[in-house]
PDB file of C-alpha atoms in Angstrom:
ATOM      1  CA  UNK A  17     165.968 111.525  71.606  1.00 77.00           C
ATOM      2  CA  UNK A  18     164.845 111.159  75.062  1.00 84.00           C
ATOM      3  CA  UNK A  19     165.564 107.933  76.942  1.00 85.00           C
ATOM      4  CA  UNK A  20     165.382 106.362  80.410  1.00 89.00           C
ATOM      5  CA  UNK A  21     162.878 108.837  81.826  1.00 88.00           C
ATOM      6  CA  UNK A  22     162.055 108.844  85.627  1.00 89.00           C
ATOM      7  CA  UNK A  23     159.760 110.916  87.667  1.00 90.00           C
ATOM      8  CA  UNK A  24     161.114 111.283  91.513  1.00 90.00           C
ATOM      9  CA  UNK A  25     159.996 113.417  94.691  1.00 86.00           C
ATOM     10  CA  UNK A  26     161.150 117.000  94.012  1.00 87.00           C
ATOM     11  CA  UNK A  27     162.467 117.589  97.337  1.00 86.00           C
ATOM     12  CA  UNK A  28     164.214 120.410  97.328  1.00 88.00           C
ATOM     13  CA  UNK A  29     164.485 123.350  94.363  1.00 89.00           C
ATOM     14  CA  UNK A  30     166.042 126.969  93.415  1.00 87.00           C
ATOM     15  CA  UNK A  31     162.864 127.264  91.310  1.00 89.00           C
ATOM     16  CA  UNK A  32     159.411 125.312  92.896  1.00 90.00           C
ATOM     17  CA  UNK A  33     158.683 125.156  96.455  1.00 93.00           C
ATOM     18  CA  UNK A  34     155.422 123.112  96.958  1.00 92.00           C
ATOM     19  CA  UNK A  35     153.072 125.145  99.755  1.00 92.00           C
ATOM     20  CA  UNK A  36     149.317 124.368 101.059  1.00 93.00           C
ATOM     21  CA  UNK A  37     147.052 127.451 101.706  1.00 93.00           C
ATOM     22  CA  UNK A  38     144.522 126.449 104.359  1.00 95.00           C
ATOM     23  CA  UNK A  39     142.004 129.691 104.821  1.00 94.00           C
ATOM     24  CA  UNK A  40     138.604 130.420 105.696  1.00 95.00           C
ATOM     25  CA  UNK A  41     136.106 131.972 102.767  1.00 95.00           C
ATOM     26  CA  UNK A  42     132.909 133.157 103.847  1.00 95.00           C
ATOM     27  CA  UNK A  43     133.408 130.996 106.778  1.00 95.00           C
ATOM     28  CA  UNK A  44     133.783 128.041 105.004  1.00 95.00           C
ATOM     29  CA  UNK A  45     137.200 126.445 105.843  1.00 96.00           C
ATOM     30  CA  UNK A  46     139.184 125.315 102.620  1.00 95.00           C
ATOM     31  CA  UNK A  47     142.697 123.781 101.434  1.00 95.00           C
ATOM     32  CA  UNK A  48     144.140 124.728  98.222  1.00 94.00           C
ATOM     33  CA  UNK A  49     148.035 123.281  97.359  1.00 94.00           C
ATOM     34  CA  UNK A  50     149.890 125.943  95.130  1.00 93.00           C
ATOM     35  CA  UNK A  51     153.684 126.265  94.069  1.00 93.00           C
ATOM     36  CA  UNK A  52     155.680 128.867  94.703  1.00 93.00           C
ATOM     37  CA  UNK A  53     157.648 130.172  91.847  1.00 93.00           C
ATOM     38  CA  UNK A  54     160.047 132.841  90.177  1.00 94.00           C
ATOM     39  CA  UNK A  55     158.185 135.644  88.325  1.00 95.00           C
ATOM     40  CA  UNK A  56     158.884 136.182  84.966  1.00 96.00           C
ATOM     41  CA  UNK A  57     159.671 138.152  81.793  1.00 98.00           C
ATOM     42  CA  UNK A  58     158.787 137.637  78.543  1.00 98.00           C
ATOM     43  CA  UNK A  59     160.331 139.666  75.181  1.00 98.00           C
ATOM     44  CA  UNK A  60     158.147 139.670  71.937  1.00 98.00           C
ATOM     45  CA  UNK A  61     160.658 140.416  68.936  1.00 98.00           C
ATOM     46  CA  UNK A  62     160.103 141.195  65.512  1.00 98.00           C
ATOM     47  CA  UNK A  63     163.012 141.146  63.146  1.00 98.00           C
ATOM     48  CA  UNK A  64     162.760 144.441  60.939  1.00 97.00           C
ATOM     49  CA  UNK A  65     164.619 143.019  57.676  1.00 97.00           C
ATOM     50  CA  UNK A  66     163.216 139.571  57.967  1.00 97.00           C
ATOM     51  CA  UNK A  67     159.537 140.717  58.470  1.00 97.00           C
ATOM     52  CA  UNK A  68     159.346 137.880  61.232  1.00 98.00           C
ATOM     53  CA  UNK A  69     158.887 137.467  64.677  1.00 98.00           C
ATOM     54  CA  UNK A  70     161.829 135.756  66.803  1.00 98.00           C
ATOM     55  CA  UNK A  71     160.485 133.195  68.672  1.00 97.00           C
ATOM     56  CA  UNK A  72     162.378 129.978  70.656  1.00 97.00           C
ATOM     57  CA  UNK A  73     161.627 126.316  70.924  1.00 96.00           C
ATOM     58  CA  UNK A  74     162.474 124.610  73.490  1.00 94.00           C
ATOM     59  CA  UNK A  75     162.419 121.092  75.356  1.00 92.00           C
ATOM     60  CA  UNK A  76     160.029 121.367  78.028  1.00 91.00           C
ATOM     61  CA  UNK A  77     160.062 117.802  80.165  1.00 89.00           C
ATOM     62  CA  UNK A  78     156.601 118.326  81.731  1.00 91.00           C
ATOM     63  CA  UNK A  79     155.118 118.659  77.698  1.00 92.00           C
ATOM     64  CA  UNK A  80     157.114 115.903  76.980  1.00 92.00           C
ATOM     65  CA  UNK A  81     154.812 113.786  79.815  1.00 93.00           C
ATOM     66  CA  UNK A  82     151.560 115.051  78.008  1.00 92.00           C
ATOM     67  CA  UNK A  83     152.512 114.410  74.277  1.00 93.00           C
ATOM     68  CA  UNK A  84     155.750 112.813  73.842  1.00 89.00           C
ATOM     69  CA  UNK A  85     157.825 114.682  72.029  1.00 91.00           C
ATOM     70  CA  UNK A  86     158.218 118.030  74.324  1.00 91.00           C
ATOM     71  CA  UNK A  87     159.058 120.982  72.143  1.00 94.00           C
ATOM     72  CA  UNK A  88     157.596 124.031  72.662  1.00 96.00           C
ATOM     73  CA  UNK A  89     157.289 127.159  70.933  1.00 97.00           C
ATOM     74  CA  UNK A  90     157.808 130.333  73.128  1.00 97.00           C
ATOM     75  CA  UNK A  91     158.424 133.960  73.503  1.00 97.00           C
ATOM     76  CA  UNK A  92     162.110 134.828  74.566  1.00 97.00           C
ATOM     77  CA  UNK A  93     161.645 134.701  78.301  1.00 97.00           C
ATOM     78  CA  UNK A  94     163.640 134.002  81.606  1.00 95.00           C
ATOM     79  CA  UNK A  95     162.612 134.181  85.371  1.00 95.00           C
ATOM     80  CA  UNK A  96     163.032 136.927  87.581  1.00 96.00           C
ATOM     81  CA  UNK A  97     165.525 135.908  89.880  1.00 94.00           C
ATOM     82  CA  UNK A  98     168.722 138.515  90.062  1.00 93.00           C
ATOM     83  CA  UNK A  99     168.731 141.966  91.421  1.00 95.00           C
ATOM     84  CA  UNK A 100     168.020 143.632  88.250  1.00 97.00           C
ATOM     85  CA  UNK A 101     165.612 145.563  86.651  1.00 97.00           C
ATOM     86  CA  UNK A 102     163.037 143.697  84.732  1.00 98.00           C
ATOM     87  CA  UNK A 103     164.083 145.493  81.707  1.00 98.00           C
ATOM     88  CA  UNK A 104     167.698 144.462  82.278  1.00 98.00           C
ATOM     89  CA  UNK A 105     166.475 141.013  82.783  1.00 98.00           C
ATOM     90  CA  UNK A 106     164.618 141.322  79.363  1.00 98.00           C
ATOM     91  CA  UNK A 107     167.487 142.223  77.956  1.00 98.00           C
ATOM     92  CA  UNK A 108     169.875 139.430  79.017  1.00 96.00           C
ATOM     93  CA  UNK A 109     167.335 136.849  78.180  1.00 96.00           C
ATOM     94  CA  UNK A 110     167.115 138.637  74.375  1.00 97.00           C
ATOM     95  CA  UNK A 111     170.856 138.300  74.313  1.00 96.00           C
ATOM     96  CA  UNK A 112     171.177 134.899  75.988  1.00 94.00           C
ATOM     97  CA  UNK A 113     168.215 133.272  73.914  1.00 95.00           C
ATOM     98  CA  UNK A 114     168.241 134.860  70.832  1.00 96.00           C
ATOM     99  CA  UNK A 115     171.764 136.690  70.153  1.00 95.00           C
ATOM    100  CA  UNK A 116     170.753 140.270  69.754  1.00 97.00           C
ATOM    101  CA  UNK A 117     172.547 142.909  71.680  1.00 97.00           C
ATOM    102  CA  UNK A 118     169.118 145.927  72.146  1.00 97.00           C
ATOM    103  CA  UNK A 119     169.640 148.633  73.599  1.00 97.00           C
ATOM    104  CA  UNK A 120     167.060 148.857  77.110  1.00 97.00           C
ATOM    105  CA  UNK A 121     165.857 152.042  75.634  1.00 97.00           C
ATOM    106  CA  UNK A 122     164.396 150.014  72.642  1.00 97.00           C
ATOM    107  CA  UNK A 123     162.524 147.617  74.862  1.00 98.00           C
ATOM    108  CA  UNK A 124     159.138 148.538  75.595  1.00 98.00           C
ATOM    109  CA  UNK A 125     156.841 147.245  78.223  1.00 98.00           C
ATOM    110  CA  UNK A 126     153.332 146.060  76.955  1.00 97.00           C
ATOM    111  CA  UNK A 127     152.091 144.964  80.052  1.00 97.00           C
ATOM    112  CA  UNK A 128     151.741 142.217  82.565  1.00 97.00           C
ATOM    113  CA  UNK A 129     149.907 139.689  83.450  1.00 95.00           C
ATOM    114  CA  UNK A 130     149.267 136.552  85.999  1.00 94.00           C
ATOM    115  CA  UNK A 131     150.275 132.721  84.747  1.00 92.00           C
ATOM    116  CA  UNK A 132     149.328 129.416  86.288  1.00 90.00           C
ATOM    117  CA  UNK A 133     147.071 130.678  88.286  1.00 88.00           C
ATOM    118  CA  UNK A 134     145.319 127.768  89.389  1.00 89.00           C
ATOM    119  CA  UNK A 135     148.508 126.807  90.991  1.00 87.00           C
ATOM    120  CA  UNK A 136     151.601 129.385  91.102  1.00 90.00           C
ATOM    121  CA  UNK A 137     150.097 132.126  90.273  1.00 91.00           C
ATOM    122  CA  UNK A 138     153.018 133.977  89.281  1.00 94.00           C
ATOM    123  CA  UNK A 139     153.480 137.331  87.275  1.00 96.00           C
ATOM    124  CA  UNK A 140     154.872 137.410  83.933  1.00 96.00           C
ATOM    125  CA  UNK A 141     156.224 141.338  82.312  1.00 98.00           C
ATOM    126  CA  UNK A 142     156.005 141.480  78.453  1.00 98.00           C
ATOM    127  CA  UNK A 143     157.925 143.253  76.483  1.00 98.00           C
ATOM    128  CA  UNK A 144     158.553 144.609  72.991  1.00 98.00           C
ATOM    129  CA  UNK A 145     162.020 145.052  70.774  1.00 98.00           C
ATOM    130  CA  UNK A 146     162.104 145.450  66.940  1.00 97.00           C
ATOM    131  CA  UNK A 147     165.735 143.495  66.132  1.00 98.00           C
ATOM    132  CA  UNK A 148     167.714 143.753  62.818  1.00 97.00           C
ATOM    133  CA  UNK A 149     170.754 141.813  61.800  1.00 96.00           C
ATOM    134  CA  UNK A 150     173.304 144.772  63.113  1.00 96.00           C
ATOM    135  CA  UNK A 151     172.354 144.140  66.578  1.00 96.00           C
ATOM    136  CA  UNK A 152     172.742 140.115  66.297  1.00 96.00           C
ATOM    137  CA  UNK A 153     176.235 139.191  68.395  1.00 95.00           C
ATOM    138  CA  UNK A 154     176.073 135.679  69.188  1.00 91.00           C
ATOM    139  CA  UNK A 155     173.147 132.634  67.636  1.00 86.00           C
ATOM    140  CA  UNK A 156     171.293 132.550  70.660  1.00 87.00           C
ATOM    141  CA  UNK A 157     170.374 129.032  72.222  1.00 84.00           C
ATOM    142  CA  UNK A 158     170.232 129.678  75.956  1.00 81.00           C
ATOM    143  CA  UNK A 159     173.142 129.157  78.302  1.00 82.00           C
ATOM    144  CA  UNK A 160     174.062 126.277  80.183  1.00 80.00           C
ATOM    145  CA  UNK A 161     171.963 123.418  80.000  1.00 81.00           C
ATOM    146  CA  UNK A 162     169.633 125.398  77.775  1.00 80.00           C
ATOM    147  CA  UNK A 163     168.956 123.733  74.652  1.00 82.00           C
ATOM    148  CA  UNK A 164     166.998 126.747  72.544  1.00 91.00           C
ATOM    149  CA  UNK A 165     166.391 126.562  68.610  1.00 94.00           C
ATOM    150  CA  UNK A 166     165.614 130.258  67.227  1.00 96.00           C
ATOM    151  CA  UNK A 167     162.949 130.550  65.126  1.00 96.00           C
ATOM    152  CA  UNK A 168     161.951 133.177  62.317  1.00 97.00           C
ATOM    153  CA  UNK A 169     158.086 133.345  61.860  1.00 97.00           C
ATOM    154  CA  UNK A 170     156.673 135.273  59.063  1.00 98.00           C
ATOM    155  CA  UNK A 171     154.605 137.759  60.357  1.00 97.00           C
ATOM    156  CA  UNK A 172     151.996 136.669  57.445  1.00 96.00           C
ATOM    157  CA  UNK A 173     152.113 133.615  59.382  1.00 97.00           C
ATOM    158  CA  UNK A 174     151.526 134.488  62.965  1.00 97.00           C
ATOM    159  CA  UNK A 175     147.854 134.217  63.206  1.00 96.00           C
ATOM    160  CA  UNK A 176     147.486 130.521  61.317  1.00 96.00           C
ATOM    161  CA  UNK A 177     150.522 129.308  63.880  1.00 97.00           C
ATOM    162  CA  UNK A 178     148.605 130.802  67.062  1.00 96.00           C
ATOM    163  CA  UNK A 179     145.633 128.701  66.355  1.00 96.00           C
ATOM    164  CA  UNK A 180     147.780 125.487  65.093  1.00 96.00           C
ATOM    165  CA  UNK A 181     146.530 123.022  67.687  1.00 95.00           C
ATOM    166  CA  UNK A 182     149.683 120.572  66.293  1.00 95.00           C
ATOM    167  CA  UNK A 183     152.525 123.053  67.669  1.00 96.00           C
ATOM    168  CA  UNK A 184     152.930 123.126  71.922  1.00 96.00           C
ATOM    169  CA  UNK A 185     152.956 127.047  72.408  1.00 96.00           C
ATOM    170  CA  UNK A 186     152.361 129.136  75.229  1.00 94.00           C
ATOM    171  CA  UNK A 187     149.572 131.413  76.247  1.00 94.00           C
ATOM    172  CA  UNK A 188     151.848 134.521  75.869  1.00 94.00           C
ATOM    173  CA  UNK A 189     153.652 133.605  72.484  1.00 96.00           C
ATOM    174  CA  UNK A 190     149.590 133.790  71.805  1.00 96.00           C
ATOM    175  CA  UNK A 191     148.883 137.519  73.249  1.00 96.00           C
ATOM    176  CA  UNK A 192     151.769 138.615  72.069  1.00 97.00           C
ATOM    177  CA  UNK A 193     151.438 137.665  68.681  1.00 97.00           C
ATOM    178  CA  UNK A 194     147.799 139.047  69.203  1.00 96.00           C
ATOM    179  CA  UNK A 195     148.954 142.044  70.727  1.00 97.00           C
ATOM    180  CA  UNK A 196     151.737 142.623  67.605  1.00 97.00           C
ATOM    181  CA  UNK A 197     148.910 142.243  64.561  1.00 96.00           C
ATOM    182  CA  UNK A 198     146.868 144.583  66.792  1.00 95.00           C
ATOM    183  CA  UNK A 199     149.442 147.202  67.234  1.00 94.00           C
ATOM    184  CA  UNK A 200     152.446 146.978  65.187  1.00 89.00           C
ATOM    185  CA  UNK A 201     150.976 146.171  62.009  1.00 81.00           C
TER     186      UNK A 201
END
């Protein structure tokens, strides 16, 4: 349950930093207010035995603003923001979020793309690993103050739950899912 919610100046952050651009475009001069952020990876997993893809919900405050409850559903995914590989990064998250110990050999890149673009316009790496239950080491559920539920979703199901307007999910849970019936099916 959420209680005694209040919205104050975010004045100063590891993770936003509020900028204006002010430019000239065809010699018109023009303002546009962005935020700078973290890039990002994201992991799509399917679990082999289960016939499922691994997927994490998780509390998101600024969801919570638009439809009060908050919960969204989401690729495995953390920010780039340690002097690591991206592929080492994906495979912390994988561990951290969703308990499976993979191998970086077994974790393919798909591709990347830009998010928020209107405003952050940060870069988000995707990523592909097939899990089964002998590389699970831990539940998963973030560290910290991470509060992550991880969620089995029958592959029959993945289309009808990308186009369920009812359940708060990403743009990239979406292409990857896409991606998956596309390619892996």
């Amino acid at each position: 349950m959420i209680t005694d919610v209040t919205i104050v100046p975010c004045e100063n952050s590891d993770f936003v930093k509020p900028k204006r651009i002010q430019y000239s475009q065809t010699g018109i001069s023009k303002v546009w207010d962005m935020v700078d952020v973290h890039d990002s990876v994201a992991i799509l997993l399917y679990h082999e035995e289960h016939e499922a893809l691994v997927v994490v919900r998780q509390f998101r405050p600024p969801v919570y603003l638009k439809n009060n409850d908050g919960y969204t559903y989401e690729l495995c995914a953390g920010i780039i923001d340690k002097d690591k590989s991206l592929v080492e990064i994906a495979h912390e998250e994988i561990l951290e979020e969703c308990g499976y110990h993979v191998p970086l050999e077994k974790i393919e890149r798909i591709t990347s793309f830009y998010t928020a673009v209107g405003f952050a316009g940060s870069v988000q790496t995707l990523y592909y690993a097939s899990v089964n239950e002998m590389m699970r080491v831990n539940e998963g559920g973030g560290v910290g103050v991470e509060s992550i539920e991880v969620i089995e979703l029958p592959v029959c199901e993945a289309k009808a739950f990308s186009m369920d307007e009812t359940k708060a999910k990403t743009p990239g849970l979406m292409f990857g899912f896409g991606w998956f019936l596309e390619n892996k099916l």
